[in-house]
Coordinates of C-alpha atoms and ligand atoms in Angstrom, one line a residue:
M257 CA -11.0 8.5 -20.0
C258 CA -10.0 6.6 -23.0
G259 CA -12.9 5.7 -25.1
I260 CA -12.7 2.1 -26.4
V261 CA -15.1 -0.3 -28.8
G262 CA -15.6 -3.8 -30.1
I263 CA -17.3 -5.2 -32.9
V264 CA -18.5 -8.8 -33.8
G265 CA -20.0 -8.8 -37.2
H266 CA -21.0 -10.0 -40.1
T267 CA -19.3 -7.0 -42.1
P268 CA -16.0 -5.8 -42.4
V269 CA -15.5 -3.9 -38.7
A270 CA -13.3 -0.9 -38.5
P271 CA -15.8 1.7 -40.1
L272 CA -18.7 1.2 -38.0
I273 CA -15.2 1.1 -34.5
V274 CA -14.4 4.5 -37.0
D275 CA -18.3 5.4 -36.3
A276 CA -18.5 4.6 -32.7
L277 CA -15.1 6.1 -32.1
K278 CA -16.9 9.7 -33.5
R279 CA -19.3 9.0 -30.1
L280 CA -16.5 8.9 -28.2
E281 CA -14.4 11.0 -29.2
Y282 CA -15.2 13.0 -25.7
R283 CA -13.4 10.0 -24.0
G284 CA -9.7 11.8 -25.8
Y285 CA -8.2 12.0 -28.7
D286 CA -4.5 12.4 -28.6
S287 CA -4.5 9.4 -31.0
A288 CA -6.8 6.2 -31.9
G289 CA -6.1 3.1 -33.8
V290 CA -8.5 -0.4 -34.2
A291 CA -7.4 -3.7 -34.5
T292 CA -9.0 -6.3 -37.1
I293 CA -8.5 -10.0 -38.0
E294 CA -7.7 -9.9 -41.8
H295 CA -6.9 -12.7 -43.2
G296 CA -6.4 -15.3 -39.3
E297 CA -3.5 -13.0 -38.9
L298 CA -4.1 -8.7 -36.3
A299 CA -4.3 -5.8 -37.8
R300 CA -4.3 -2.5 -37.0
R301 CA -3.9 1.1 -38.2
R302 CA -2.9 4.0 -35.5
A303 CA -2.6 7.5 -36.2
E304 CA -1.6 10.3 -33.2
G305 CA -4.0 12.8 -33.2
K306 CA -7.9 13.6 -33.6
L307 CA -9.5 10.6 -35.5
V308 CA -9.4 12.5 -39.3
N309 CA -6.3 11.4 -39.2
L310 CA -7.4 7.7 -38.1
E311 CA -9.9 8.2 -40.9
R312 CA -6.9 9.0 -43.7
R313 CA -5.2 6.3 -42.6
L314 CA -8.1 3.1 -43.3
K315 CA -8.9 4.8 -46.1
D316 CA -5.0 4.9 -48.1
E317 CA -5.1 1.2 -45.7
P318 CA -7.7 -0.2 -45.5
L319 CA -8.9 -2.8 -42.9
D320 CA -11.9 -5.9 -44.4
G321 CA -11.9 -8.2 -41.2
L322 CA -15.4 -8.8 -39.3
I323 CA -14.1 -8.3 -36.1
G324 CA -12.5 -6.0 -34.3
I325 CA -11.7 -3.9 -31.0
G326 CA -10.7 0.0 -32.1
H327 CA -10.1 3.4 -29.3
T328 CA -10.3 6.9 -28.8
R329 CA -7.0 7.7 -26.5
W330 CA -6.3 10.2 -23.2
A331 CA -3.4 10.3 -22.8
T332 CA -2.0 8.7 -18.8
H333 CA 1.3 6.7 -18.8
G334 CA 3.3 7.6 -22.7
V335 CA 3.0 11.0 -24.6
P336 CA 1.0 11.3 -26.9
N337 CA 2.6 9.7 -30.0
E338 CA 1.2 6.6 -32.9
T339 CA 3.1 3.4 -31.0
N340 CA 1.3 4.5 -27.3
A341 CA -1.9 4.5 -30.2
H342 CA -3.9 1.1 -29.0
P343 CA -4.3 -1.8 -29.9
H344 CA -1.5 -2.4 -28.3
F345 CA -0.5 -6.5 -29.2
S346 CA 1.3 -8.9 -28.3
N347 CA 1.6 -12.6 -30.0
G348 CA -1.9 -12.7 -31.0
V349 CA -3.5 -10.8 -28.4
A350 CA -4.7 -7.2 -29.7
I351 CA -5.6 -5.1 -26.8
V352 CA -8.0 -1.4 -25.8
H353 CA -8.3 -0.3 -22.7
N354 CA -9.4 3.0 -20.8
G355 CA -8.1 3.6 -17.0
I356 CA -4.9 3.1 -15.5
I357 CA -3.4 -0.6 -14.3
E358 CA -1.5 1.6 -10.9
N359 CA 0.9 -2.2 -10.4
F360 CA 2.0 -1.5 -14.7
A361 CA 5.5 -0.5 -13.3
E362 CA 5.4 -4.6 -10.8
L363 CA 4.1 -6.3 -13.4
R364 CA 5.9 -4.6 -16.4
Q365 CA 9.5 -5.7 -14.8
E366 CA 7.9 -9.2 -14.0
L367 CA 7.2 -9.4 -17.6
I368 CA 10.7 -7.7 -18.5
A369 CA 12.5 -10.7 -16.6
D370 CA 10.6 -13.0 -18.8
G371 CA 11.5 -12.5 -22.0
Y372 CA 9.1 -9.9 -23.1
T373 CA 9.8 -5.9 -24.7
F374 CA 8.1 -3.6 -24.5
S375 CA 7.4 -0.9 -27.2
S376 CA 4.8 1.5 -26.4
Q377 CA 5.6 3.8 -22.4
T378 CA 1.9 2.7 -21.9
D379 CA 0.7 0.4 -18.2
T380 CA -1.8 -1.0 -21.5
E381 CA 0.8 -3.1 -22.8
V382 CA 1.6 -5.4 -20.0
V383 CA -1.8 -6.4 -20.2
A384 CA -1.0 -7.5 -23.7
H385 CA 2.1 -9.8 -22.3
L386 CA 0.7 -11.1 -19.1
I387 CA -3.3 -13.2 -21.3
A388 CA 0.0 -13.6 -24.5
R389 CA 2.4 -15.1 -21.5
E390 CA -1.0 -17.1 -20.2
L391 CA -1.1 -18.2 -23.9
A392 CA 1.9 -19.0 -24.1
A393 CA 1.7 -22.0 -20.8
G394 CA -1.6 -23.7 -22.2
A395 CA -4.2 -21.2 -21.4
E396 CA -7.4 -21.1 -23.9
P397 CA -8.3 -17.9 -25.2
V398 CA -10.9 -16.9 -22.4
A399 CA -8.5 -19.1 -19.0
A400 CA -5.4 -16.4 -21.2
A401 CA -7.7 -13.7 -20.1
H402 CA -9.6 -14.1 -17.1
N403 CA -6.2 -15.0 -15.5
A404 CA -4.3 -11.9 -16.1
L405 CA -8.0 -9.5 -15.4
K406 CA -7.2 -11.1 -11.6
R407 CA -3.4 -10.4 -11.5
L408 CA -4.5 -6.3 -11.9
Q409 CA -5.1 -3.5 -9.8
G410 CA -6.6 -0.3 -11.3
A411 CA -9.0 0.6 -12.9
F412 CA -9.9 -0.7 -15.9
A413 CA -12.4 -1.6 -19.2
L414 CA -10.5 -3.8 -21.5
A415 CA -11.7 -5.7 -25.1
I416 CA -9.4 -7.9 -25.4
M417 CA -9.7 -9.8 -29.2
F418 CA -7.9 -12.8 -30.4
K419 CA -5.6 -13.7 -33.9
S420 CA -6.9 -18.0 -32.6
D421 CA -10.9 -17.4 -32.5
E422 CA -12.3 -14.2 -34.5
D423 CA -16.0 -15.0 -32.7
L424 CA -14.2 -14.0 -29.7
I425 CA -13.9 -10.0 -27.9
V426 CA -13.7 -11.0 -23.5
G427 CA -14.8 -7.4 -22.1
A428 CA -13.4 -6.5 -18.8
R429 CA -14.9 -3.6 -16.3
N430 CA -13.6 -1.8 -12.5
G431 CA -14.2 1.5 -13.2
P432 CA -14.5 3.3 -16.0
P433 CA -17.6 2.1 -18.0
L434 CA -18.2 -0.3 -20.1
A435 CA -21.7 -1.7 -21.7
V436 CA -22.3 -4.8 -24.5
G437 CA -24.8 -4.4 -26.8
H438 CA -26.6 -7.8 -28.5
G439 CA -27.6 -8.2 -31.9
E440 CA -28.7 -10.5 -34.4
G441 CA -25.7 -12.8 -35.7
E442 CA -23.3 -9.7 -34.2
M443 CA -22.6 -8.6 -30.4
F444 CA -20.8 -5.8 -29.6
L445 CA -18.7 -3.7 -27.0
G446 CA -17.7 0.1 -26.2
S447 CA -17.5 2.8 -23.7
D448 CA -21.2 4.2 -22.5
A449 CA -24.6 3.2 -24.4
I450 CA -24.9 6.5 -27.5
A451 CA -21.2 4.9 -28.5
L452 CA -23.5 2.2 -29.1
A453 CA -26.4 3.6 -30.8
P454 CA -26.1 3.7 -34.2
F455 CA -26.2 -0.6 -33.9
T456 CA -28.4 -1.8 -31.8
N457 CA -29.9 -0.5 -28.7
S458 CA -30.2 -2.8 -26.2
I459 CA -27.7 -3.0 -23.6
T460 CA -25.8 -4.6 -20.7
Y461 CA -24.6 -2.5 -18.4
L462 CA -21.6 -4.1 -17.0
E463 CA -21.2 -3.9 -13.0
D464 CA -17.4 -3.7 -11.2
G465 CA -15.4 -6.9 -11.9
D466 CA -17.1 -8.7 -14.6
W467 CA -16.2 -9.9 -17.9
A468 CA -17.6 -11.2 -20.6
V469 CA -16.7 -13.6 -23.2
I470 CA -18.7 -11.8 -26.2
R471 CA -19.4 -14.3 -29.6
R472 CA -21.2 -13.1 -32.7
N473 CA -24.6 -15.0 -31.1
E474 CA -24.1 -15.9 -27.5
I475 CA -22.6 -13.0 -24.6
S476 CA -22.2 -14.4 -20.9
I477 CA -21.3 -12.5 -18.1
F478 CA -18.9 -13.4 -15.0
D479 CA -17.7 -12.1 -11.8
M480 CA -13.9 -12.5 -11.7
D481 CA -14.4 -15.5 -8.9
G482 CA -15.7 -17.1 -12.4
N483 CA -18.7 -17.7 -11.2
R484 CA -21.7 -16.3 -14.0
V485 CA -23.6 -14.0 -13.8
D486 CA -26.7 -12.5 -14.4
R487 CA -26.8 -8.7 -16.0
K488 CA -30.0 -7.5 -16.7
R489 CA -30.5 -5.8 -20.5
Q490 CA -32.7 -2.9 -21.3
Q491 CA -33.2 -0.6 -23.9
S492 CA -31.2 2.1 -24.2
L493 CA -32.2 5.5 -24.7
G494 CA -28.8 7.2 -26.8
T495 CA -29.6 8.3 -29.7
S496 CA -29.3 7.3 -32.8
F497 CA -27.8 10.4 -34.7
M498 CA -25.1 11.5 -34.1
V499 CA -25.2 15.2 -33.2
D500 CA -23.7 18.4 -34.8
K501 CA -23.0 21.7 -34.7
G502 CA -26.4 22.7 -36.8
N503 CA -25.0 26.2 -38.2
H504 CA -23.0 27.2 -35.8
R505 CA -19.1 27.1 -35.6
H506 CA -18.4 24.7 -32.4
F507 CA -20.7 22.5 -30.3
M508 CA -19.8 25.0 -27.7
E509 CA -22.0 28.1 -29.6
K510 CA -24.1 26.2 -30.0
E511 CA -24.6 24.5 -26.5
I512 CA -24.1 28.2 -25.0
H513 CA -27.5 29.0 -27.4
E514 CA -29.6 26.4 -26.8
Q515 CA -29.4 27.6 -23.4
P516 CA -32.8 29.2 -22.9
E517 CA -34.5 25.9 -24.2
V518 CA -32.8 23.8 -21.8
I519 CA -33.2 25.7 -19.0
S520 CA -36.7 25.6 -19.6
H521 CA -37.4 22.9 -19.9
T522 CA -35.0 20.4 -16.9
L523 CA -37.1 23.8 -14.1
A524 CA -41.1 22.5 -15.9
H525 CA -39.4 19.2 -14.4
Y526 CA -38.6 20.9 -11.2
L527 CA -41.3 23.2 -10.5
D528 CA -45.1 23.6 -11.9
F529 CA -45.4 27.1 -12.2
A530 CA -49.2 27.3 -13.2
N531 CA -49.6 26.5 -9.0
G532 CA -46.6 28.5 -7.9
R533 CA -45.2 25.3 -6.5
S534 CA -41.5 23.1 -6.7
K535 CA -42.7 19.9 -7.9
P536 CA -42.8 16.6 -4.8
L537 CA -39.7 14.5 -5.1
D538 CA -39.5 10.9 -4.8
L539 CA -36.7 11.5 -2.5
P540 CA -34.5 9.1 0.2
F541 CA -34.4 11.7 2.8
D542 CA -36.8 13.9 4.1
F543 CA -35.6 17.7 4.4
A544 CA -37.5 18.5 7.4
K545 CA -35.5 16.2 9.0
L546 CA -31.9 16.3 7.8
D547 CA -29.4 18.4 9.8
R548 CA -26.9 18.8 6.8
L549 CA -26.5 18.6 3.2
A550 CA -23.1 16.6 1.7
I551 CA -22.4 18.3 -2.1
S552 CA -20.0 16.8 -4.3
A553 CA -18.2 17.0 -7.7
C554 CA -15.1 18.6 -10.2
G555 CA -15.2 21.1 -12.3
T556 CA -17.2 23.3 -12.8
A557 CA -20.3 21.1 -11.5
Y558 CA -18.7 21.8 -8.6
L559 CA -18.4 25.7 -8.8
S560 CA -22.0 24.8 -9.3
G561 CA -22.6 23.6 -6.3
L562 CA -21.0 25.8 -4.5
V563 CA -24.0 28.1 -5.5
G564 CA -25.6 25.5 -4.4
K565 CA -25.1 26.2 -1.5
Y566 CA -25.1 30.1 -0.9
W567 CA -28.9 29.2 -2.1
F568 CA -30.2 25.9 0.4
E569 CA -28.7 28.2 3.7
R570 CA -30.5 30.9 2.8
F571 CA -34.0 30.0 1.5
A572 CA -33.7 26.3 3.7
R573 CA -31.6 27.2 6.5
L574 CA -29.9 24.3 5.2
P575 CA -25.8 24.1 6.0
V576 CA -24.0 22.8 2.9
D577 CA -20.3 20.6 3.5
I578 CA -19.1 21.2 -0.5
D579 CA -16.7 19.3 -1.3
I580 CA -14.5 19.0 -5.0
A581 CA -14.3 15.1 -5.7
S582 CA -11.2 14.7 -5.6
E583 CA -10.3 15.7 -1.8
F584 CA -13.4 14.7 -0.7
R585 CA -13.1 11.2 -0.8
Y586 CA -9.5 11.1 0.6
R587 CA -11.1 13.3 3.3
E588 CA -12.7 10.2 5.6
M589 CA -14.5 13.0 6.4
P590 CA -17.3 12.2 9.8
L591 CA -21.0 12.3 8.1
S592 CA -24.0 12.9 10.6
K593 CA -26.4 10.6 9.9
D594 CA -28.7 12.6 9.8
S595 CA -27.1 13.5 6.5
A596 CA -27.6 13.5 2.7
A597 CA -25.4 13.6 0.1
I598 CA -25.6 15.5 -3.8
F599 CA -23.2 14.5 -6.2
I600 CA -23.6 16.8 -9.5
S601 CA -22.1 15.8 -12.6
Q602 CA -22.8 15.8 -16.1
S603 CA -21.2 12.5 -17.9
G604 CA -22.0 11.2 -14.6
E605 CA -18.4 9.0 -15.1
T606 CA -16.3 11.6 -13.7
A607 CA -14.2 8.8 -11.4
D608 CA -13.5 11.2 -8.2
T609 CA -17.3 12.1 -7.7
L610 CA -17.8 8.2 -8.2
A611 CA -15.5 7.3 -5.3
S612 CA -17.5 10.4 -3.4
L613 CA -20.2 8.7 -3.5
R614 CA -19.2 4.7 -3.1
Y615 CA -17.9 6.3 0.2
C616 CA -21.1 7.7 1.3
R617 CA -22.9 5.3 0.6
K618 CA -20.5 2.7 2.7
E619 CA -21.4 5.4 5.5
G620 CA -25.2 4.8 5.1
L621 CA -25.9 8.0 4.0
P622 CA -28.9 8.2 1.4
I623 CA -27.8 9.5 -2.3
G624 CA -29.4 12.0 -4.7
A625 CA -27.9 12.4 -8.0
I626 CA -27.8 15.5 -10.6
V627 CA -26.6 13.8 -13.8
N628 CA -26.6 15.0 -16.9
V629 CA -26.1 11.8 -18.5
R630 CA -29.1 9.6 -16.4
E631 CA -27.8 6.1 -17.9
S632 CA -24.4 6.6 -16.0
T633 CA -23.4 5.4 -14.0
I634 CA -23.2 7.9 -11.2
A635 CA -26.6 8.0 -11.6
R636 CA -27.2 3.8 -11.2
E637 CA -25.0 3.9 -7.8
S638 CA -27.8 6.7 -6.5
D639 CA -30.8 6.0 -5.0
V640 CA -32.8 9.6 -6.3
T641 CA -31.6 10.5 -10.3
L642 CA -31.6 14.7 -10.9
P643 CA -32.1 14.5 -14.0
T644 CA -30.7 18.1 -15.6
L645 CA -32.7 18.4 -19.0
A646 CA -29.2 19.7 -21.1
G647 CA -29.7 17.0 -24.2
P648 CA -26.4 16.0 -25.6
E649 CA -23.2 18.1 -24.3
I650 CA -19.9 18.0 -26.8
G651 CA -17.7 20.8 -26.1
V652 CA -15.5 19.8 -23.8
A653 CA -16.5 23.0 -21.9
S654 CA -19.3 22.7 -19.4
T655 CA -21.5 25.6 -20.8
K656 CA -25.8 23.9 -21.0
A657 CA -24.8 21.8 -18.2
F658 CA -24.2 24.8 -16.1
T659 CA -26.9 26.5 -16.1
C660 CA -28.9 23.2 -15.8
Q661 CA -27.2 22.0 -13.0
L662 CA -28.2 25.1 -11.4
S663 CA -31.7 24.9 -12.6
V664 CA -32.3 21.8 -10.5
L665 CA -30.7 23.0 -7.7
A666 CA -32.4 26.5 -7.5
A667 CA -35.3 24.3 -8.1
L668 CA -34.0 22.1 -5.2
A669 CA -33.0 25.4 -2.6
I670 CA -36.7 25.8 -3.2
R671 CA -37.9 22.1 -2.2
A672 CA -35.6 22.1 1.0
A673 CA -37.4 25.4 1.6
E674 CA -40.5 24.4 1.9
A675 CA -39.9 20.9 3.7
R676 CA -38.5 23.0 7.0
G677 CA -41.2 26.3 6.4
T678 CA -38.7 29.5 6.1
I679 CA -40.3 30.2 2.8
S680 CA -44.1 30.6 3.3
A681 CA -45.8 29.6 -0.1
E682 CA -46.2 33.5 -1.0
E683 CA -42.4 33.8 -0.7
E684 CA -42.3 30.1 -3.4
K685 CA -44.9 31.5 -5.0
L686 CA -42.4 34.3 -6.0
L687 CA -39.4 32.4 -6.0
V688 CA -41.1 30.0 -8.6
R689 CA -42.0 32.7 -10.8
Q690 CA -38.8 34.6 -11.2
L691 CA -37.5 31.1 -11.9
A692 CA -39.7 31.0 -14.6
E693 CA -38.3 34.3 -15.7
A694 CA -35.1 33.0 -16.8
P695 CA -35.4 31.6 -20.1
R696 CA -36.2 35.0 -20.9
F697 CA -33.4 37.1 -19.2
A698 CA -31.2 33.9 -20.9
T699 CA -32.3 34.7 -24.0
Q700 CA -31.9 39.1 -23.8
V701 CA -28.3 38.7 -22.8
L702 CA -27.4 36.0 -26.1
K703 CA -28.2 39.5 -28.2
L704 CA -25.1 40.8 -26.8
D705 CA -22.9 38.8 -28.7
Q706 CA -21.8 41.4 -30.5
Q707 CA -20.6 43.2 -27.3
I708 CA -19.4 40.8 -26.2
E709 CA -16.7 39.6 -29.3
K710 CA -15.4 43.3 -29.4
V711 CA -14.1 43.1 -25.8
A712 CA -13.1 39.4 -26.3
R713 CA -11.3 40.1 -29.3
E714 CA -9.5 42.8 -27.0
L715 CA -9.2 40.4 -24.0
A716 CA -7.1 38.0 -26.3
H717 CA -4.1 40.1 -26.2
Y718 CA -3.7 40.1 -22.9
K719 CA -1.8 37.0 -20.7
H720 CA -3.4 37.0 -17.2
V721 CA -7.1 37.4 -16.6
L722 CA -8.7 37.4 -12.6
Y723 CA -12.4 37.3 -12.5
L724 CA -14.2 38.6 -9.5
G725 CA -17.4 38.1 -7.4
R726 CA -19.3 38.7 -4.5
D727 CA -21.6 35.4 -2.5
T728 CA -22.9 33.8 -5.9
N729 CA -20.4 35.7 -8.1
Y730 CA -18.0 34.5 -6.7
P731 CA -18.4 30.8 -8.3
L732 CA -19.2 32.7 -10.7
A733 CA -16.1 34.5 -11.4
M734 CA -14.4 31.2 -10.5
E735 CA -15.8 29.7 -13.2
G736 CA -15.5 32.7 -15.6
A737 CA -11.3 32.3 -14.8
L738 CA -12.0 27.8 -15.5
K739 CA -13.8 28.7 -19.3
L740 CA -11.1 31.0 -20.3
K741 CA -7.9 28.9 -19.2
E742 CA -9.6 25.6 -20.3
I743 CA -9.7 26.9 -23.9
S744 CA -8.5 30.1 -24.7
Y745 CA -5.1 28.4 -22.6
I746 CA -4.7 32.3 -20.9
H747 CA -4.4 32.4 -17.5
A748 CA -7.2 33.2 -15.0
E749 CA -8.1 33.1 -11.6
G750 CA -11.5 33.3 -10.1
Y751 CA -11.4 34.8 -6.3
A752 CA -13.8 36.4 -4.3
A753 CA -14.0 40.4 -4.2
G754 CA -13.7 40.7 -0.4
E755 CA -10.2 38.7 -0.3
L756 CA -8.3 40.5 -3.5
K757 CA -6.6 42.4 -0.6
H758 CA -5.3 39.7 1.3
G759 CA -3.5 38.7 -1.9
P760 CA -4.3 38.6 -5.5
I761 CA -3.8 42.9 -5.4
A762 CA -0.3 42.9 -5.5
L763 CA -0.9 41.3 -9.5
I764 CA -3.2 44.7 -10.3
D765 CA -1.7 46.3 -13.4
E766 CA -3.0 47.7 -16.1
N767 CA -1.6 44.1 -17.7
M768 CA -4.0 42.6 -16.2
P769 CA -8.4 43.4 -16.9
V770 CA -9.7 42.4 -14.0
I771 CA -13.8 41.2 -15.3
V772 CA -16.2 43.0 -11.9
I773 CA -19.1 40.2 -11.5
A774 CA -21.9 42.3 -10.3
P775 CA -25.3 42.7 -10.3
H776 CA -26.3 45.1 -8.4
D777 CA -27.9 43.7 -5.6
R778 CA -27.8 43.6 -1.8
I779 CA -23.4 44.0 -1.7
F780 CA -22.9 45.4 -4.6
E781 CA -21.1 48.8 -2.4
K782 CA -18.7 46.3 -1.4
T783 CA -17.9 45.4 -4.7
V784 CA -17.7 48.9 -5.8
S785 CA -15.4 49.4 -3.0
N786 CA -12.8 46.5 -4.3
M787 CA -13.2 47.8 -7.8
Q788 CA -11.7 51.6 -6.5
E789 CA -9.0 50.0 -5.2
V790 CA -8.5 47.8 -8.7
A791 CA -8.6 51.3 -10.4
A792 CA -7.1 52.8 -7.8
R793 CA -3.7 51.1 -9.3
G794 CA -4.3 51.4 -12.4
G795 CA -6.1 48.4 -13.5
K796 CA -8.4 47.9 -16.3
I797 CA -11.7 46.3 -15.1
I798 CA -14.7 43.9 -17.7
L799 CA -17.6 45.3 -15.9
I800 CA -20.4 43.4 -15.8
T801 CA -23.3 44.3 -14.4
D802 CA -27.4 45.7 -14.8
R803 CA -29.0 48.4 -15.1
K804 CA -29.0 49.7 -12.5
G805 CA -25.4 49.1 -11.2
A806 CA -24.0 50.1 -14.2
A807 CA -26.2 53.4 -12.9
A808 CA -24.4 53.1 -10.0
A809 CA -20.9 52.1 -9.9
S810 CA -19.8 55.3 -11.3
I811 CA -16.4 53.5 -12.3
D812 CA -14.0 54.3 -15.1
T813 CA -14.4 50.8 -16.9
M814 CA -12.7 49.9 -20.6
E815 CA -15.9 48.0 -21.1
T816 CA -19.3 47.6 -19.0
I817 CA -22.1 44.6 -20.1
V818 CA -25.4 45.5 -19.4
L819 CA -27.7 42.7 -18.4
P820 CA -31.8 43.3 -17.4
D821 CA -32.0 43.7 -14.1
V822 CA -33.4 40.3 -12.5
P823 CA -34.1 39.4 -9.9
E824 CA -31.6 37.4 -7.6
I825 CA -32.6 34.0 -7.1
I826 CA -30.9 33.2 -11.0
A827 CA -29.0 35.9 -10.8
P828 CA -25.9 33.3 -11.2
I829 CA -28.1 31.6 -13.9
I830 CA -28.1 34.6 -16.3
Y831 CA -24.5 36.3 -15.2
A832 CA -23.4 32.4 -16.4
L833 CA -24.1 33.1 -19.8
P834 CA -21.6 36.6 -21.1
I835 CA -19.1 34.2 -18.6
Q836 CA -19.1 32.2 -21.7
M837 CA -19.1 33.8 -24.5
L838 CA -16.1 35.7 -23.5
A839 CA -14.5 32.6 -23.2
Y840 CA -16.3 32.1 -25.3
F841 CA -15.4 34.2 -28.7
T842 CA -11.9 35.2 -26.8
A843 CA -10.7 31.1 -27.9
V844 CA -11.8 32.6 -31.4
F845 CA -9.4 35.1 -31.4
M846 CA -7.3 32.8 -29.8
G847 CA -7.6 29.8 -32.7
T848 CA -7.3 27.6 -30.6
D849 CA -9.3 23.6 -30.7
V850 CA -12.6 25.3 -28.4
D851 CA -14.5 21.8 -28.7
Q852 CA -11.3 19.3 -27.6
P853 CA -9.2 21.8 -26.2
R854 CA -5.8 20.7 -25.5
N855 CA -4.8 17.8 -23.4
L856 CA -8.5 17.7 -21.5
A857 CA -11.6 14.8 -22.2
K858 CA -14.9 15.7 -21.9
S859 CA -15.6 12.6 -18.8
V860 CA -13.1 12.4 -17.1
T861 CA -13.1 8.4 -15.3
V862 CA -9.6 7.9 -13.8
E863 CA -8.0 9.6 -10.7
Ligands
M6R1125 O1 -19.2 14.9 -16.6 P1 -18.2 16.4 -15.4 O2 -19.5 17.4 -15.1 O3 -18.6 14.8 -14.0 O4 -17.2 17.1 -14.8 C1 -17.3 17.6 -14.3 C2 -15.6 18.1 -15.0 O5 -14.4 17.2 -15.5 C3 -15.8 19.6 -15.7 O6 -16.9 19.9 -15.1 C4 -14.4 20.4 -16.4 O7 -14.0 21.0 -15.2 C5 -15.6 20.9 -17.7 N1 -14.5 20.9 -17.9 C6 -15.1 22.7 -17.2 O8 -16.3 23.4 -18.4

């Protein structure tokens, strides 16, 4: 989950590396560092915390080398401080690493016994020492790197630089992504194409087990046995401009406001609004012949899949097994030959989701991936990519990617229903027409910002919050709780409203507000009963409902947020907005780092 960069250039590379690291800061922001070769010696600058600290450091003590590697860190082994920040050095070797070296404890003991001393608590430092030991035994730099790589177990993307060769960076990939960028008399290495976008759009993605020898005028790629391999060079779609906040305070706020537009783009990709049909898709399976669908994802993407389950089962009568990817990958779930698998991921790089995909691949299932980053590993390893057209999502809290994932899932469920004959042409037309209304309603909901900000000001005084919902509002309750806890650090839980009396009701008192997500749907009355139970115990209710619901619920609330009356199929998309806004404003009142909350990273490429 760290970001790595390497440049073999012809002008001082440190400023270019920092520029690339800014694009990778979504991967981690605990500390950062750059190393170059200055007058034949390795030199580095490192700083704890955000990249701005490293920039300050470099301003005071610039680096001028023409070759360099850089890193932005999300700590796994060792606290986030300057000593643990990358690059790590050992006797003329500099290294940056993303991932986890699983056998590092054993290697560390071996290296200590050989007289190597460790200056950090990281797993990465063992790699630097392993390579240095190979050099000391007489190996050339490239062979030394290759020999050391063969000793490593676990997940890694590495960039390695040698003080003895100012025209060489070795890159290696086993798990986390790594891309090589081709230039004219200069070459690049980075965690993704976006990091390299200002320098080149001619990219080669390394595959698992690949390692690359990168020189100013040549790139050679090898497999672990040392055989040269051919990897496709492709034009990247990576955007070369730095995505900015526009006139918004935070990326999260901007991304919340982009939703009407990106939902509209995403829906239009899958639905033929003019004819009221879902568009044909080139799928590796036939919905009509499936007996089950397996969906797997993490975090917010998982919760979108959970909403999708309701839709596939309701509209297409297609049973769905949905799992959190970190559970799915080890569960050894028996998969029927007539199933297909769908993986959902904004980044397309989430390690657990990717591992689950590979499990299904091994089991012979056809695979679809709903991803936002079209060049990601998950996209490349699936049989069909089902893109969300959300554009780059920078805020760690997922907002527009979530509603775009919902948009794709709704369209797919309609496609499945049509293929399975579980809805008529008239019903399909109606559902498509209803979905077409989502952007308009989303725009209306954004106008409730003042009321939601007022509620958030109140919410910021509490330590615990409970979210309740039924049916598709149950995953939304969990999404509301996830959003609130990750950016405001207020403890929050999301529950199926019907579960209240099976435990959580014991928590209800005047110190725990209960946010109830309840459009006036066919089970509204049931949720009202749950609200009565809360009210009877002195609980404070914040009700998010529609006009009909507000009129029908004769209950005292702390606040009622009234949304427009919307068709049932778009309710999860529309109700996602107030819960995102509530979390956002609460975090702003709490004074937290909204876009880069503590301990988190945007892309989780380690287990
Ligand atoms: O990139 P992915 O969609 O695979 O990421 C999955 C989760 O890490 C992500 O949704 C996470 O839960 C968000 N920070 C939630 O806002």
